[in-house]
Amino acid sequence: QVQLVESGGGLVQAGGSLRLSCVASGGTFSRYAMGWFRQAPGKEREFVAAIPWSGDMTYYADSVKGRFTISRDNAKNTVYLQMNSLKSEDTGVYYCAAPPRLRNSGLGQMTTYDSWGLGTQVTVSS
């Protein structure tokens, strides 16, 4: 398992942008796929985006396609989530997660991941 720390959350108006960062430690970052999930008040945690350890593909929830971009910088042990055209329904706590080393399948499912950060709050005002 790796240790994950998210940052970059905050309060933004609808239509605005935020970039979340997640720094990993305790493992060879380049060999871990990474994912972002979010949880709105009173709702279950849901998948947002993922990137395999190979970095050659990206996956998104339908609700964020075309607005959010996941990327990684292996030299900085960091995964990013660029969020544009934010909507009030994007409000929630955003979590960074990593599956077991070299796992590249099932990245859209929470149960695939065994390392989680504590989350960062994103609030979008309408």
C-alpha positions as a printed NumPy array, in Angstrom:
array([[  0.   ,   0.   ,   0.   ],
       [  0.973,   3.616,  -0.511],
       [  0.194,   6.742,   1.469],
       [ -1.831,   9.383,  -0.36 ],
       [ -2.397,  13.055,   0.425],
       [ -4.839,  15.184,  -1.557],
       [ -4.854,  18.958,  -1.908],
       [ -6.362,  21.686,  -4.05 ],
       [ -9.981,  21.605,  -2.975],
       [-11.94 ,  24.733,  -2.161],
       [-14.947,  26.885,  -2.903],
       [-15.571,  27.875,  -6.516],
       [-18.452,  29.321,  -8.473],
       [-20.3  ,  27.268, -11.04 ],
       [-18.444,  27.351, -14.339],
       [-15.098,  27.744, -12.622],
       [-12.101,  25.43 , -12.399],
       [-10.01 ,  23.677,  -9.784],
       [ -7.013,  21.384,  -9.963],
       [ -6.675,  18.677,  -7.37 ],
       [ -3.345,  17.055,  -6.583],
       [ -2.535,  13.81 ,  -4.85 ],
       [  0.992,  13.022,  -3.709],
       [  1.923,   9.406,  -3.113],
       [  4.656,   8.007,  -0.904],
       [  5.81 ,   4.615,   0.285],
       [  5.934,   2.836,  -3.059],
       [  7.172,   3.002,  -6.637],
       [  4.58 ,   5.477,  -7.908],
       [  5.106,   4.649, -11.58 ],
       [  3.877,   1.093, -10.943],
       [  0.527,   2.124,  -9.442],
       [ -2.645,   2.982, -11.281],
       [ -4.405,   5.929,  -9.688],
       [ -8.029,   6.886,  -9.316],
       [-10.208,   9.732,  -8.131],
       [-13.526,   9.2  ,  -6.392],
       [-15.969,  11.606,  -4.796],
       [-18.703,  11.528,  -2.203],
       [-21.505,  14.048,  -2.003],
       [-23.432,  14.601,   1.235],
       [-25.88 ,  11.778,   1.815],
       [-24.668,   9.824,  -1.199],
       [-22.371,   6.891,  -1.805],
       [-18.808,   7.341,  -2.942],
       [-18.562,   7.225,  -6.726],
       [-15.907,   6.827,  -9.376],
       [-14.679,   9.971, -11.129],
       [-11.552,   9.155, -13.117],
       [ -8.622,   6.746, -13.317],
       [ -5.284,   6.374, -15.056],
       [ -3.343,   3.082, -15.361],
       [  0.24 ,   2.821, -14.145],
       [  1.252,   2.751, -17.817],
       [ -0.399,   6.151, -18.265],
       [ -1.484,   5.286, -21.792],
       [ -5.214,   5.569, -21.206],
       [ -7.646,   7.457, -19.052],
       [-11.124,   6.562, -17.8  ],
       [-13.937,   8.846, -16.742],
       [-17.405,   8.712, -15.305],
       [-19.971,   9.858, -17.843],
       [-20.915,  12.78 , -15.611],
       [-17.439,  14.343, -15.901],
       [-16.353,  13.408, -19.437],
       [-15.242,  16.44 , -21.397],
       [-14.904,  18.548, -18.239],
       [-12.367,  16.711, -16.062],
       [ -8.872,  15.511, -16.966],
       [ -6.75 ,  13.095, -14.984],
       [ -2.988,  13.09 , -15.464],
       [  0.11 ,  11.92 , -13.657],
       [  3.678,  13.103, -13.163],
       [  5.763,  10.121, -12.107],
       [  8.796,  12.314, -11.402],
       [  6.739,  14.104,  -8.735],
       [  4.811,  11.053,  -7.486],
       [  1.666,  13.04 ,  -8.174],
       [ -1.659,  12.511,  -9.877],
       [ -3.822,  15.47 , -10.843],
       [ -7.477,  16.053, -11.527],
       [ -8.147,  19.164, -13.575],
       [-11.805,  20.108, -13.184],
       [-13.338,  22.631, -15.569],
       [-16.89 ,  23.897, -16.097],
       [-17.751,  22.9  , -12.567],
       [-21.362,  22.36 , -11.605],
       [-23.095,  22.371,  -8.233],
       [-23.527,  18.606,  -8.525],
       [-19.724,  18.254,  -8.514],
       [-19.73 ,  19.284,  -4.851],
       [-18.318,  16.677,  -2.504],
       [-15.231,  15.252,  -0.885],
       [-12.748,  14.064,  -3.488],
       [-10.566,  11.078,  -2.685],
       [ -7.423,   9.836,  -4.321],
       [ -6.94 ,   6.067,  -4.373],
       [ -4.477,   3.433,  -5.54 ],
       [ -5.045,  -0.273,  -6.258],
       [ -2.412,  -2.936,  -5.573],
       [  0.864,  -2.499,  -7.427],
       [  0.652,  -3.191, -11.204],
       [ -3.145,  -3.658, -11.092],
       [ -4.683,  -2.074, -14.187],
       [ -8.11 ,  -3.722, -14.314],
       [-11.352,  -2.783, -12.626],
       [-10.252,   0.802, -12.128],
       [-13.836,   2.056, -12.088],
       [-14.742,   0.05 ,  -8.998],
       [-14.091,   1.111,  -5.423],
       [-13.318,  -2.426,  -4.34 ],
       [-10.259,  -2.49 ,  -6.646],
       [ -8.464,   0.064,  -4.496],
       [ -6.706,  -0.617,  -1.204],
       [ -4.999,   2.725,  -0.516],
       [ -7.016,   5.886,   0.1  ],
       [ -6.292,   9.471,   0.99 ],
       [ -8.303,  11.425,   3.533],
       [ -9.988,  13.54 ,   0.872],
       [-10.27 ,  17.193,  -0.05 ],
       [-13.515,  19.177,  -0.041],
       [-14.79 ,  20.725,  -3.265],
       [-17.76 ,  23.066,  -3.037],
       [-19.331,  24.553,  -6.149],
       [-21.732,  27.41 ,  -5.568],
       [-24.485,  28.098,  -8.073]])
